[in-house]
């Protein structure tokens, strides 16, 4: 499976990670005054669709997807948290611009990654990009690192920035391992987890652990589905089809994908495209994607029935967080 990257999986915590690991300058060093540049606005039109819109996985939607945080929700929550943290920093007399989530959209709507959950499924895309993604060739929006000084990091995180000799920033430490921040700044008590932690509490979004739990259930169903007799038989049929097209030795589609060793950034070659098209054609001829999806859907239906209380609680919390986030706008 080609899952979403961790940053895509939880932009909310990923954005925070950028902030917490930002290079700190010594507190007594004066930074050059510069206007605060506006954060790039995420283009919702470029967000991934709720389900694949073409190919063998067109319209497929697994039961657990009902309970997953989708990309638009992740961006909305992350942006609201960012704005709240910035407003909080201003109450301490600190005007900072924190990185905005979503300017470089994920290729998938959620952790299910349906377009490529079962390997390649879109022949039109494969004919041009092979095993690559169209987005790989698009220029990425770059945001200027916030360059927070030591004081700003304390107020933002509630912890001191680790520093090495002569004021240089030391290697990053887990936030909880850092020394606690000073008690107050400008006569105002610093929040236990800083403005970032305070903003998280205000939105009350699902935590990284809660997101990971849903993702783990999604991974379990995928792994178990590969062991079902129907999918095992479909793999054998697909493998025989591939051999008939001049590509022997692949037990499943992921072995075919792993055989492609094109260096990142290099153009897609004709051999890769030929293999990619053969993989998709054999899936179509053997009905592999439909069989696999049906078997995994059964497994996920059982998971939902067994975990309904936990899943419903997660969904309710996420919906409330998205609603709270909707009340925040760039000021």
mmCIF file of N, CA and C in Angstrom, residues 5 44-45 49 62 79 87 100 116 139 142 152-153 165 172 178 186 195 210-211 232 265 273 288 310 324:
data_model
loop_
_atom_site.group_PDB
_atom_site.id
_atom_site.type_symbol
_atom_site.label_atom_id
_atom_site.label_comp_id
_atom_site.label_asym_id
_atom_site.label_seq_id
_atom_site.Cartn_x
_atom_site.Cartn_y
_atom_site.Cartn_z
ATOM 1 N N UNK A 5 1.482 10.350 3.213
ATOM 2 C CA UNK A 5 2.656 10.666 4.012
ATOM 3 C C UNK A 5 2.216 11.180 5.363
ATOM 4 N N UNK A 44 -8.791 25.350 -2.239
ATOM 5 C CA UNK A 44 -9.684 24.208 -2.033
ATOM 6 C C UNK A 44 -10.007 23.494 -3.339
ATOM 7 N N UNK A 45 -9.925 24.227 -4.458
ATOM 8 C CA UNK A 45 -10.207 23.598 -5.753
ATOM 9 C C UNK A 45 -9.158 22.548 -6.112
ATOM 10 N N UNK A 49 -10.291 14.753 -4.562
ATOM 11 C CA UNK A 49 -11.724 14.432 -4.498
ATOM 12 C C UNK A 49 -12.014 13.433 -3.392
ATOM 13 N N UNK A 62 -14.552 2.949 1.182
ATOM 14 C CA UNK A 62 -14.562 1.921 2.220
ATOM 15 C C UNK A 62 -15.348 2.380 3.445
ATOM 16 N N UNK A 79 -5.446 25.381 10.048
ATOM 17 C CA UNK A 79 -5.411 26.824 9.831
ATOM 18 C C UNK A 79 -6.021 27.571 11.011
ATOM 19 N N UNK A 87 -2.957 34.891 17.312
ATOM 20 C CA UNK A 87 -3.681 35.863 18.132
ATOM 21 C C UNK A 87 -3.207 35.814 19.576
ATOM 22 N N UNK A 100 1.202 28.210 7.152
ATOM 23 C CA UNK A 100 -0.186 27.819 6.900
ATOM 24 C C UNK A 100 -0.242 26.423 6.295
ATOM 25 N N UNK A 116 -4.760 4.542 -5.001
ATOM 26 C CA UNK A 116 -3.625 3.624 -5.104
ATOM 27 C C UNK A 116 -3.577 2.622 -3.957
ATOM 28 N N UNK A 139 5.327 22.643 -9.259
ATOM 29 C CA UNK A 139 6.147 23.410 -8.307
ATOM 30 C C UNK A 139 5.436 23.516 -6.964
ATOM 31 N N UNK A 142 6.502 27.404 -1.397
ATOM 32 C CA UNK A 142 7.462 27.425 -0.297
ATOM 33 C C UNK A 142 7.110 28.551 0.674
ATOM 34 N N UNK A 152 10.067 33.829 21.659
ATOM 35 C CA UNK A 152 8.864 33.464 20.908
ATOM 36 C C UNK A 152 8.589 31.974 20.988
ATOM 37 N N UNK A 153 9.647 31.167 20.954
ATOM 38 C CA UNK A 153 9.462 29.724 21.084
ATOM 39 C C UNK A 153 8.920 29.372 22.459
ATOM 40 N N UNK A 165 26.372 25.417 22.362
ATOM 41 C CA UNK A 165 27.418 26.333 22.794
ATOM 42 C C UNK A 165 27.315 27.660 22.042
ATOM 43 N N UNK A 172 17.343 19.141 17.744
ATOM 44 C CA UNK A 172 15.991 19.174 18.290
ATOM 45 C C UNK A 172 15.785 18.118 19.381
ATOM 46 N N UNK A 178 12.114 19.264 26.965
ATOM 47 C CA UNK A 178 12.739 20.565 27.099
ATOM 48 C C UNK A 178 12.395 21.215 28.441
ATOM 49 N N UNK A 186 5.645 39.953 29.712
ATOM 50 C CA UNK A 186 4.840 41.173 29.651
ATOM 51 C C UNK A 186 3.694 41.158 30.661
ATOM 52 N N UNK A 195 1.150 29.037 23.535
ATOM 53 C CA UNK A 195 0.015 29.454 22.705
ATOM 54 C C UNK A 195 -0.417 28.346 21.735
ATOM 55 N N UNK A 210 -5.363 9.770 18.419
ATOM 56 C CA UNK A 210 -6.686 9.375 17.919
ATOM 57 C C UNK A 210 -6.666 9.184 16.405
ATOM 58 N N UNK A 211 -5.975 10.070 15.714
ATOM 59 C CA UNK A 211 -5.849 9.920 14.266
ATOM 60 C C UNK A 211 -5.116 8.635 13.920
ATOM 61 N N UNK A 232 -6.258 -13.898 -2.541
ATOM 62 C CA UNK A 232 -5.113 -14.751 -2.877
ATOM 63 C C UNK A 232 -5.286 -15.340 -4.272
ATOM 64 N N UNK A 265 12.727 12.412 -9.197
ATOM 65 C CA UNK A 265 12.938 13.595 -10.025
ATOM 66 C C UNK A 265 13.298 13.299 -11.463
ATOM 67 N N UNK A 273 6.469 2.682 -17.963
ATOM 68 C CA UNK A 273 5.095 2.883 -18.426
ATOM 69 C C UNK A 273 4.495 1.579 -18.938
ATOM 70 N N UNK A 288 -9.312 -7.945 -10.200
ATOM 71 C CA UNK A 288 -8.609 -7.917 -8.917
ATOM 72 C C UNK A 288 -9.091 -6.789 -8.007
ATOM 73 N N UNK A 310 -16.237 3.901 19.723
ATOM 74 C CA UNK A 310 -15.008 4.694 19.584
ATOM 75 C C UNK A 310 -15.049 5.523 18.303
ATOM 76 N N UNK A 324 -15.859 24.464 14.844
ATOM 77 C CA UNK A 324 -15.148 25.521 15.576
ATOM 78 C C UNK A 324 -14.134 26.208 14.673
#
